[in-house]
Tab-separated table of C-alpha atoms in Angstrom:
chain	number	residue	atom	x	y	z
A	1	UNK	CA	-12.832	-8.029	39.667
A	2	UNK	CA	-9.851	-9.594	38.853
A	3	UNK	CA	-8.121	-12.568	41.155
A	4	UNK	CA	-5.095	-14.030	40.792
A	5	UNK	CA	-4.285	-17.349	42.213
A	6	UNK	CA	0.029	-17.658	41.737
A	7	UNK	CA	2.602	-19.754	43.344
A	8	UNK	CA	4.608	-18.128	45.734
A	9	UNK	CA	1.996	-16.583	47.872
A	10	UNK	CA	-1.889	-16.387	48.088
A	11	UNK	CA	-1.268	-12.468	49.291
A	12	UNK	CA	-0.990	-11.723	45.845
A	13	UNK	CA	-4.969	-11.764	45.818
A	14	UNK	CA	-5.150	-9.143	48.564
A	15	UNK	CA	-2.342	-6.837	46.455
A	16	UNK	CA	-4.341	-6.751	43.389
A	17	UNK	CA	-7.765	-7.146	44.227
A	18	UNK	CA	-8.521	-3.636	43.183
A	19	UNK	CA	-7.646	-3.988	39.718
A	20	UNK	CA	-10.906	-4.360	37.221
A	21	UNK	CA	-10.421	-4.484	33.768
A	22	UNK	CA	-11.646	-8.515	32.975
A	23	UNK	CA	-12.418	-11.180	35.094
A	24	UNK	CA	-9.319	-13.358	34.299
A	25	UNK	CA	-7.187	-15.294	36.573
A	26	UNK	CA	-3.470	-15.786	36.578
A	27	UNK	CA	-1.819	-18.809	37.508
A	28	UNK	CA	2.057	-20.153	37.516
A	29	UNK	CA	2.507	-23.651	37.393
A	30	UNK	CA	5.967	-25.324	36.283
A	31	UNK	CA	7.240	-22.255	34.523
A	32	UNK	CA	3.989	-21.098	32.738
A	33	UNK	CA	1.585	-18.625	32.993
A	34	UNK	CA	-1.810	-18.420	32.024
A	35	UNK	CA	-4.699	-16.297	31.750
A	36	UNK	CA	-8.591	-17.165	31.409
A	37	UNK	CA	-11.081	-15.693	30.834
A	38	UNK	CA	-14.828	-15.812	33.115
A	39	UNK	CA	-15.816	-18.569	30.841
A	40	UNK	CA	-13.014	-20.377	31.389
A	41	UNK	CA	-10.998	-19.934	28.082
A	42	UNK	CA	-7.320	-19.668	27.814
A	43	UNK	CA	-6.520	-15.941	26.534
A	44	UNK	CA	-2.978	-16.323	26.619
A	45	UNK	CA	0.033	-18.865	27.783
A	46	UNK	CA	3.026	-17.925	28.319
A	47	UNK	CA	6.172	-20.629	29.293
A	48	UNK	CA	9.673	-19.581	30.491
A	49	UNK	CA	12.704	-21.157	30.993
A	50	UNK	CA	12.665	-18.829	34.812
A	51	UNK	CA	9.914	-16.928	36.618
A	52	UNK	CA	10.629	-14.535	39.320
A	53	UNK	CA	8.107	-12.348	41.099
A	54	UNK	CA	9.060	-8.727	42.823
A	55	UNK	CA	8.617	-8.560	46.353
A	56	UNK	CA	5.162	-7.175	46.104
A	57	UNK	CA	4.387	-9.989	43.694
A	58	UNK	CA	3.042	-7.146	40.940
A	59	UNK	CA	5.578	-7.839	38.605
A	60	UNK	CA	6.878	-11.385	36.779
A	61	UNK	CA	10.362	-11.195	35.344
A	62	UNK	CA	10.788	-13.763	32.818
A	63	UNK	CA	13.468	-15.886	30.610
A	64	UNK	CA	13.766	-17.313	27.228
A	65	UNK	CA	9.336	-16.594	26.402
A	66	UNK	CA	7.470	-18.785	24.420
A	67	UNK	CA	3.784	-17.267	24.600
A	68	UNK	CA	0.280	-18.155	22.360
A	69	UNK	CA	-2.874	-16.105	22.430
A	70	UNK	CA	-5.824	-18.067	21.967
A	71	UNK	CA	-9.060	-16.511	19.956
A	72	UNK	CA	-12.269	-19.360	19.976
A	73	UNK	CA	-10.218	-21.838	21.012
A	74	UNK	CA	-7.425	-21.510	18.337
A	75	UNK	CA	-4.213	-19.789	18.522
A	76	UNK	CA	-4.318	-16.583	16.845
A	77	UNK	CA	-0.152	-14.903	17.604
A	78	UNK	CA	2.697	-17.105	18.500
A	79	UNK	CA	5.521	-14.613	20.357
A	80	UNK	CA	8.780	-15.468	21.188
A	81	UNK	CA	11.632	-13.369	23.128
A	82	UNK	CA	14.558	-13.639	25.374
A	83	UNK	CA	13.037	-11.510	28.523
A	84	UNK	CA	9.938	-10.111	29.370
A	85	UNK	CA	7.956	-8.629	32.113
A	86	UNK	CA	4.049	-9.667	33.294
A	87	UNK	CA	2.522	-6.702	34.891
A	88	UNK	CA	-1.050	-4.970	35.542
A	89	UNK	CA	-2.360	-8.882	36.350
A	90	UNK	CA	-1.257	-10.320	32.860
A	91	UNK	CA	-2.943	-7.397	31.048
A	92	UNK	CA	0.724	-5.991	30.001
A	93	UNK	CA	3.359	-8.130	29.103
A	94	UNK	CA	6.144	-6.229	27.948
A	95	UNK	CA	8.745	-8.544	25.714
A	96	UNK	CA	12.351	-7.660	24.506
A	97	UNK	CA	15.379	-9.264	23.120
A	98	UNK	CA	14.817	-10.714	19.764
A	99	UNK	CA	11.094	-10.948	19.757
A	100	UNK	CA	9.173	-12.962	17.132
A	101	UNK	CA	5.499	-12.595	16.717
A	102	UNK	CA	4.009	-14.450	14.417
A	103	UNK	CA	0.170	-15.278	12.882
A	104	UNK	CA	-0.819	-18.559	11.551
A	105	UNK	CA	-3.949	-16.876	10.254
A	106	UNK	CA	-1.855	-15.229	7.129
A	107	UNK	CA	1.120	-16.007	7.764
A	108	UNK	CA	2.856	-12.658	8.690
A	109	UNK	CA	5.424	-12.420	11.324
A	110	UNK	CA	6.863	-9.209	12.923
A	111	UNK	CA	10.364	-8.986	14.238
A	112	UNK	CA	11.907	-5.871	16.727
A	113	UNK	CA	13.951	-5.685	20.168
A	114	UNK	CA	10.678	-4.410	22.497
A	115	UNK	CA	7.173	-5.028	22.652
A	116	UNK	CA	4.091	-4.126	24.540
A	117	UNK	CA	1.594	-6.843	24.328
A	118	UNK	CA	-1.647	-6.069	25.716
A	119	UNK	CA	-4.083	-9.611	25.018
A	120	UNK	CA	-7.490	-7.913	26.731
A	121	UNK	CA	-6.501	-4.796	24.017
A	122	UNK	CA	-5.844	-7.128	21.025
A	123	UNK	CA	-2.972	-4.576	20.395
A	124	UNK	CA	0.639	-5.444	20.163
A	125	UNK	CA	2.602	-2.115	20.287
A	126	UNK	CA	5.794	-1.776	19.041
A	127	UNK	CA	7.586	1.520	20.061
A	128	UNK	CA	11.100	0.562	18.375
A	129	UNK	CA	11.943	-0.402	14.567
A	130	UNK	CA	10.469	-3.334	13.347
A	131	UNK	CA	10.290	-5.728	10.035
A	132	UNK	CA	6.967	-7.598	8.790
A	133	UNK	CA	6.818	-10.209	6.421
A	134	UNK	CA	4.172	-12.640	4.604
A	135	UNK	CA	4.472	-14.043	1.338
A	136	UNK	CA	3.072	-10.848	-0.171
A	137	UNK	CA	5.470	-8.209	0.777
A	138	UNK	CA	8.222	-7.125	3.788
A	139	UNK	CA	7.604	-3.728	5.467
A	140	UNK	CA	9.962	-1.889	7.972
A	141	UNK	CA	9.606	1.342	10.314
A	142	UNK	CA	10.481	3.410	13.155
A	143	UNK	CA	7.789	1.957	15.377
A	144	UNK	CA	4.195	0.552	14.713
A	145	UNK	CA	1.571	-1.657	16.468
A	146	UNK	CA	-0.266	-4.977	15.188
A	147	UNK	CA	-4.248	-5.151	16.438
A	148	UNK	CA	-4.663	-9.183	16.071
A	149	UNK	CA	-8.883	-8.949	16.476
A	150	UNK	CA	-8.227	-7.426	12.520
A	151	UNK	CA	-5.228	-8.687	11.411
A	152	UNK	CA	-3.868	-5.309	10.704
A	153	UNK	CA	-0.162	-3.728	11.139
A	154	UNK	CA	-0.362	0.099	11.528
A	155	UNK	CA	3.298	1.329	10.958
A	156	UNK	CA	4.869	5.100	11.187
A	157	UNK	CA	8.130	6.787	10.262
A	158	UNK	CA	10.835	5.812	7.516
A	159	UNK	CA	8.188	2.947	6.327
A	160	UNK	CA	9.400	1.104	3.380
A	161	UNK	CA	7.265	-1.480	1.614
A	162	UNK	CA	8.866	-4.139	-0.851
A	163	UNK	CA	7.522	-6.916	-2.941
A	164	UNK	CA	9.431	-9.337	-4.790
A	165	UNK	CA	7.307	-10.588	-7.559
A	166	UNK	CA	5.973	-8.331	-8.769
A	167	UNK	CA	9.464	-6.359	-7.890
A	168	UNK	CA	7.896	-3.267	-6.150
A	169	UNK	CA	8.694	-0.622	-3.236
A	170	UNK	CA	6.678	2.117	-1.288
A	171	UNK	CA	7.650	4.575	0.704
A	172	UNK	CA	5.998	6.794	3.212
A	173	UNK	CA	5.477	7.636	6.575
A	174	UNK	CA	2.563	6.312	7.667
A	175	UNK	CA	0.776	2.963	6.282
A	176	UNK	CA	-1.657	0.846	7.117
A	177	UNK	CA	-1.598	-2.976	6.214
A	178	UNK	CA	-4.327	-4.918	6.417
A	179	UNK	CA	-2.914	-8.711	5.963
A	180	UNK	CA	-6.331	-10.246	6.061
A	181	UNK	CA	-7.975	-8.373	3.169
A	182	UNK	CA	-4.351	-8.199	1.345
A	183	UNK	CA	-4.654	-4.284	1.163
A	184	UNK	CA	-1.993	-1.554	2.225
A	185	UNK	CA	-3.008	2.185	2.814
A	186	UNK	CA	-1.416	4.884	2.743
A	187	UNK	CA	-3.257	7.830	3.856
A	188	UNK	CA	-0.543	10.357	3.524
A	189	UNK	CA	2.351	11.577	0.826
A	190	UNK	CA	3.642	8.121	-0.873
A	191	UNK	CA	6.285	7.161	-3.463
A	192	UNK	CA	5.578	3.780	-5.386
A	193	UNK	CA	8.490	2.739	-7.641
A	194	UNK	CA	8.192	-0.517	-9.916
A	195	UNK	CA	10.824	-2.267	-11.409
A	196	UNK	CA	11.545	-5.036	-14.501
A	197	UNK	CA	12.666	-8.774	-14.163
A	198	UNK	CA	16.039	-7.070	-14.329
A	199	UNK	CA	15.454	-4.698	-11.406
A	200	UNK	CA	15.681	-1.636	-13.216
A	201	UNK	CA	13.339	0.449	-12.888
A	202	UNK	CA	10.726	1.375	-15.191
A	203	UNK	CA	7.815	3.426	-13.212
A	204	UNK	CA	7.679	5.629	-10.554
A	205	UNK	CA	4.844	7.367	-8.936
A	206	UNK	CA	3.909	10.017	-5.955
A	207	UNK	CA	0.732	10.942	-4.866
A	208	UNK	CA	-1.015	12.493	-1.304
A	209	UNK	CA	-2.503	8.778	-0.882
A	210	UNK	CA	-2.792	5.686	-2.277
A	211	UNK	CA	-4.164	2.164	-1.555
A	212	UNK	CA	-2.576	-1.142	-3.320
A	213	UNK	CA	-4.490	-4.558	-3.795
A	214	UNK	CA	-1.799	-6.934	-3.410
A	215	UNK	CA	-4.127	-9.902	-4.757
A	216	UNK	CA	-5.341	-7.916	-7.540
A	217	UNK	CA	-1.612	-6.287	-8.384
A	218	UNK	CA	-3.321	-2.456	-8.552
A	219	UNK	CA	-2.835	0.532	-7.111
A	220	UNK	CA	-5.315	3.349	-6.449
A	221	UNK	CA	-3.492	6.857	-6.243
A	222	UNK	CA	-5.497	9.739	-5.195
A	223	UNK	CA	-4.425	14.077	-5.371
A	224	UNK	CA	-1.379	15.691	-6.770
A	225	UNK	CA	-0.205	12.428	-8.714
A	226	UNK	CA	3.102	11.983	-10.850
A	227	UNK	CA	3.871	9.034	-13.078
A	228	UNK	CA	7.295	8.855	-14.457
A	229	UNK	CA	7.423	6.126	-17.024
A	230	UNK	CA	11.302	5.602	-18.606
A	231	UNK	CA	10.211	3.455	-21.161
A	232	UNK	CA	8.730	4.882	-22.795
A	233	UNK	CA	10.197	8.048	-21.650
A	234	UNK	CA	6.933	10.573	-20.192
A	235	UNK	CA	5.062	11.792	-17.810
A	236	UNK	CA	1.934	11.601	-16.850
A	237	UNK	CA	-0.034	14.243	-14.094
A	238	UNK	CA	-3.612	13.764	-12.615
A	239	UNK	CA	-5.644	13.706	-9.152
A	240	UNK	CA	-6.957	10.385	-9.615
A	241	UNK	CA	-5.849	7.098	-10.823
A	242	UNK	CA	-5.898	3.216	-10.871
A	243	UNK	CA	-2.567	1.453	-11.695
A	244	UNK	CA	-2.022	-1.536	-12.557
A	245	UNK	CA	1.525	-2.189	-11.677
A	246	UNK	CA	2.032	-5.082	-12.934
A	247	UNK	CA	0.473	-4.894	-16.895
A	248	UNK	CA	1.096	-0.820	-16.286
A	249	UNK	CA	-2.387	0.055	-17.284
A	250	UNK	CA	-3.524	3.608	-15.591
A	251	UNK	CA	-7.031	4.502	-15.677
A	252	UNK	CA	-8.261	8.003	-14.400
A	253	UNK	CA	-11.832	9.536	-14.655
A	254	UNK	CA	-10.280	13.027	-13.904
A	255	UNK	CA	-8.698	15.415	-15.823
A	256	UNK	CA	-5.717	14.379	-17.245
A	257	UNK	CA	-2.168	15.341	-18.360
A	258	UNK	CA	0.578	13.342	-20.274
A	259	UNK	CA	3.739	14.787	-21.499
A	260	UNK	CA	6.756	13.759	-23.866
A	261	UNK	CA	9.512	15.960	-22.818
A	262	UNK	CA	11.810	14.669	-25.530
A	263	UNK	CA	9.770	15.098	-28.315
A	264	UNK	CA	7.968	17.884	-26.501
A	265	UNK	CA	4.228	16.209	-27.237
A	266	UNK	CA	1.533	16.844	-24.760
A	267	UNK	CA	-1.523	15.800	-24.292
A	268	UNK	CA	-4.443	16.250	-22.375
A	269	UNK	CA	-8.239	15.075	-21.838
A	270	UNK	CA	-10.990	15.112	-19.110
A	271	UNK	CA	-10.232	11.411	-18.099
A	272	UNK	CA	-8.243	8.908	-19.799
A	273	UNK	CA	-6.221	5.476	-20.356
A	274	UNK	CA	-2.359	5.072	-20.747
A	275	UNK	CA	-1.022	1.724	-21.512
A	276	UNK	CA	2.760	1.601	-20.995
A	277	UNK	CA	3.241	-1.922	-22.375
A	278	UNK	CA	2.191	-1.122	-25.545
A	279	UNK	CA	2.733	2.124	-25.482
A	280	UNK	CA	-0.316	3.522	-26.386
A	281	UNK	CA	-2.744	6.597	-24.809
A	282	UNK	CA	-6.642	6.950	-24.793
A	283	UNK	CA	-8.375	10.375	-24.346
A	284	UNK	CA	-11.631	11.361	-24.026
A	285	UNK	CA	-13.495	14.639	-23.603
A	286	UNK	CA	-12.370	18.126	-24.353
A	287	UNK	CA	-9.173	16.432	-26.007
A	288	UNK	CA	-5.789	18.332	-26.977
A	289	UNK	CA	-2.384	16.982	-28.373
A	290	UNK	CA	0.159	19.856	-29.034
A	291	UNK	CA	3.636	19.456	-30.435
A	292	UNK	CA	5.398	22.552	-29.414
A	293	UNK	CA	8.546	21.761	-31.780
A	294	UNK	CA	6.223	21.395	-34.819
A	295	UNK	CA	3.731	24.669	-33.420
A	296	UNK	CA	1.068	21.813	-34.727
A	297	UNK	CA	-2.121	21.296	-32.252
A	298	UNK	CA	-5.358	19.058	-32.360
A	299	UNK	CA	-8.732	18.866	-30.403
A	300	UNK	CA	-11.684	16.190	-30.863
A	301	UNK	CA	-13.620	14.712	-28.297
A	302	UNK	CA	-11.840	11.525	-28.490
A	303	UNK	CA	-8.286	10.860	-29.027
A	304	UNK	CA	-5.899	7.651	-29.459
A	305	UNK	CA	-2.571	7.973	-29.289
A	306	UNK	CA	0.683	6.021	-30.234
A	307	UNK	CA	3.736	7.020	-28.118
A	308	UNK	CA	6.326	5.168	-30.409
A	309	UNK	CA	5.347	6.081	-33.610
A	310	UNK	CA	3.341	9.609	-32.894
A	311	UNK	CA	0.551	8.481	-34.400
A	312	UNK	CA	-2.820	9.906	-33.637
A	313	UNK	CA	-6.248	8.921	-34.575
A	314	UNK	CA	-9.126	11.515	-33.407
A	315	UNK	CA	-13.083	11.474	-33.597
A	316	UNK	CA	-15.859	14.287	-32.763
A	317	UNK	CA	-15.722	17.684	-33.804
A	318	UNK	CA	-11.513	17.550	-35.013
A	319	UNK	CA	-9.791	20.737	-35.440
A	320	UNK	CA	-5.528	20.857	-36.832
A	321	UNK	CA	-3.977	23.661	-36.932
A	322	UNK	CA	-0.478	23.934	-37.761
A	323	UNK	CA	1.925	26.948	-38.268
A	324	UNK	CA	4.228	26.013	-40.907
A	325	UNK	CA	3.004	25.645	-43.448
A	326	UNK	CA	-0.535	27.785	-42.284
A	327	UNK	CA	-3.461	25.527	-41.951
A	328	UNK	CA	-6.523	25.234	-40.274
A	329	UNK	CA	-8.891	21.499	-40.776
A	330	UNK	CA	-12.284	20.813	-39.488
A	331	UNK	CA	-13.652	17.693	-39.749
A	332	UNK	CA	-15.589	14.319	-38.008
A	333	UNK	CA	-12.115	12.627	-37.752
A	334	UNK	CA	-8.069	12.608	-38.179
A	335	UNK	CA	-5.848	10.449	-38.439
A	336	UNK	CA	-1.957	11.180	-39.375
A	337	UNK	CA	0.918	12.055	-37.298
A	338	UNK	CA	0.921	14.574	-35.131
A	339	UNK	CA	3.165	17.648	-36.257
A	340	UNK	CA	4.761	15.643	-39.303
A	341	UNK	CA	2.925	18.058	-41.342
A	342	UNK	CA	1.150	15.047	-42.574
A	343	UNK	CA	-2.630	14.775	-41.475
A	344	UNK	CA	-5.848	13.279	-42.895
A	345	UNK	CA	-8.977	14.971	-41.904
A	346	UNK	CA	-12.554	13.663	-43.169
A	347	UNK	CA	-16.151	15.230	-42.197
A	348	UNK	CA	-19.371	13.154	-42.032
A	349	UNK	CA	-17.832	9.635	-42.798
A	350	UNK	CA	-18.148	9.996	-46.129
A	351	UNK	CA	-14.460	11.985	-46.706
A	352	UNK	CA	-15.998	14.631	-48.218
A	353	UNK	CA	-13.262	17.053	-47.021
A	354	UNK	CA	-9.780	15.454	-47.200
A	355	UNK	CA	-6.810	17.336	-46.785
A	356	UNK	CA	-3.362	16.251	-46.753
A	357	UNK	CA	-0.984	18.873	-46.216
A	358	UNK	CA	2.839	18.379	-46.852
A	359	UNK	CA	5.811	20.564	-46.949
């Protein structure tokens, strides 16, 4: 059973006495309003410059807010705005006009027009467009809604995520940041672009769902994902992979695709390693590179491959063929470049077959 024990009026009791949600009581004294709980611990404070109660005293309008809510004794959300509204016995305070929430605990604070704040709930709901920021990142959206008990911001529609150093954006509909653990989720379709010191970009990705580790500077992509690199100029396609976003190191232990559209050079493996930086590819399992201007292709179990220079090394059970001139080499491993019509191939480590063909 709730009671509330406010200044006007003692009849307020009477008018809400048949609301239950917590025992808490509500009390105005000098401009400020504050609610307990049964053990006697401040939930929330609010001050206001002005306080006015409706005639049935179920309603507080306020002016110029300054609010806390308390958690064990410490403050957990700071809110400021230039009107709100104290309804449902202090359970919903509604906020608008410039509001500021903001929490020590990471250091995030959320700015929009309207707010819903709900302190029983731990749920601040936030039906209008809003912008978050912590040292970490900035995020803005259609509408979203902070839960303070986990430090999480749950935002929909038109979301944008960007990070300054390292210079980063996401975009999506739907994400989920939690600022405690330092993580952002997205569980649906998401575009992650990086960029240099010079903000030009230099990666860009899309996948059904990804998850970033702001701490760690890595990005876990999951289904139907596309890496554009422009330098070096390729792509690479796969349904799962770890990126590191800032050293541009992608791991996947799924099949996977990577393409040179310029020079026409693909390969592919059953999982793999692309380092950007130094441009430089690792595949492994059921390996094939194919360069479709050269009609040259190569399979071994293992393959290492240099993006600059087209350089290829390959171990476990090699085959080259190319088309012109004809040839067809077997062999333990290869090393040469691929399609140069230049290729060493050499069977049980001790070279007994080696075969350089040239034109």
């Amino acid at each position: 059973m709730v009671t509330t024990g406010c200044q006007p009026g003692n009849e307020q009791a009477d008018s809400v006495s048949d609301v239950s949600r917590v025992d808490t009581q509500l009390l105005l004294n000098n401009a400020v309003l504050e609610q307990s709980n049964r053990d006697e611990n401040t939930v929330w404070k609010i001050k206001a410059d002005n306080i006015t109660y409706s005639e049935d005293n179920r309603v507080a309008t306020l002016t110029k807010v300054v609010g806390n809510l308390w958690q064990n004794d410490s403050v957990i959300l700071k809110i400021r705005a230039e009107a709100g509204e104290v309804k449902d016995n202090g359970n919903i305070i509604v906020l608008n006009g410039n509001v500021i929430a903001s929490d020590p605990r990471n250091g995030s604070t959320i700015n929009s027009e309207v707010v819903e704040w709900r302190p029983q709930e731990n749920l601040l709901l936030i039906p209008q467009q809003l912008t978050g920021t912590n040292a970490n990142l900035q995020v803005v959206a259609d509408s979203g809604q902070y839960r303070t008990d986990f430090e999480k911001l749950e935002l929909e529609k038109n979301v944008v995520a960007t990070s300054e150093k390292p210079a980063l954006q996401l975009t999506s509909d739907r994400l989920e940041w939690d600022l405690k653990q330092q993580q952002v989720i997205s569980p649906g379709a998401v575009k992650l672009v990086h960029y240099n010191q010079n903000q030009t970009i230099t990666d860009k990705l899309i996948s059904d769902r990804a998850e970033l580790n702001l701490a760690t500077n890595q990005a876990t992509l999951n289904k139907n994902i596309e890496l554009i690199s422009l330098d070096p100029p390729l792509q690479v396609a796969t349904d799962s992979l770890t990126w590191n976003y800032l050293t541009r190191i992608g791991k996947s232990d799924r099949p996977i695709q990577i393409l040179d559209r310029q020079r026409q050079i693909s390969l592919t493996g059953n999982r793999g390693e692309v380092n950007l930086l130094q441009q430089l590819a690792t595949l492994q399992d059921g390996v094939k590179g194919i360069n479709q201007l050269e009609s040259a292709e190569i399979f071994a179990r293992q393959m290492t491959w240099k993006m600059d220079t087209k350089e290829v090394e390959a171990k476990g059970n090699v085959i080259y063929e190319q088309i012109d001139p004809q040839a067809r080499l077997t062999g333990e491993k290869a090393i040469g470049t691929l399609g140069s019509s230049n290729i060493v191939v050499t069977s049980d480590g001790e070279q007994q077959v080696i075969t350089v063909i040239e034109n």
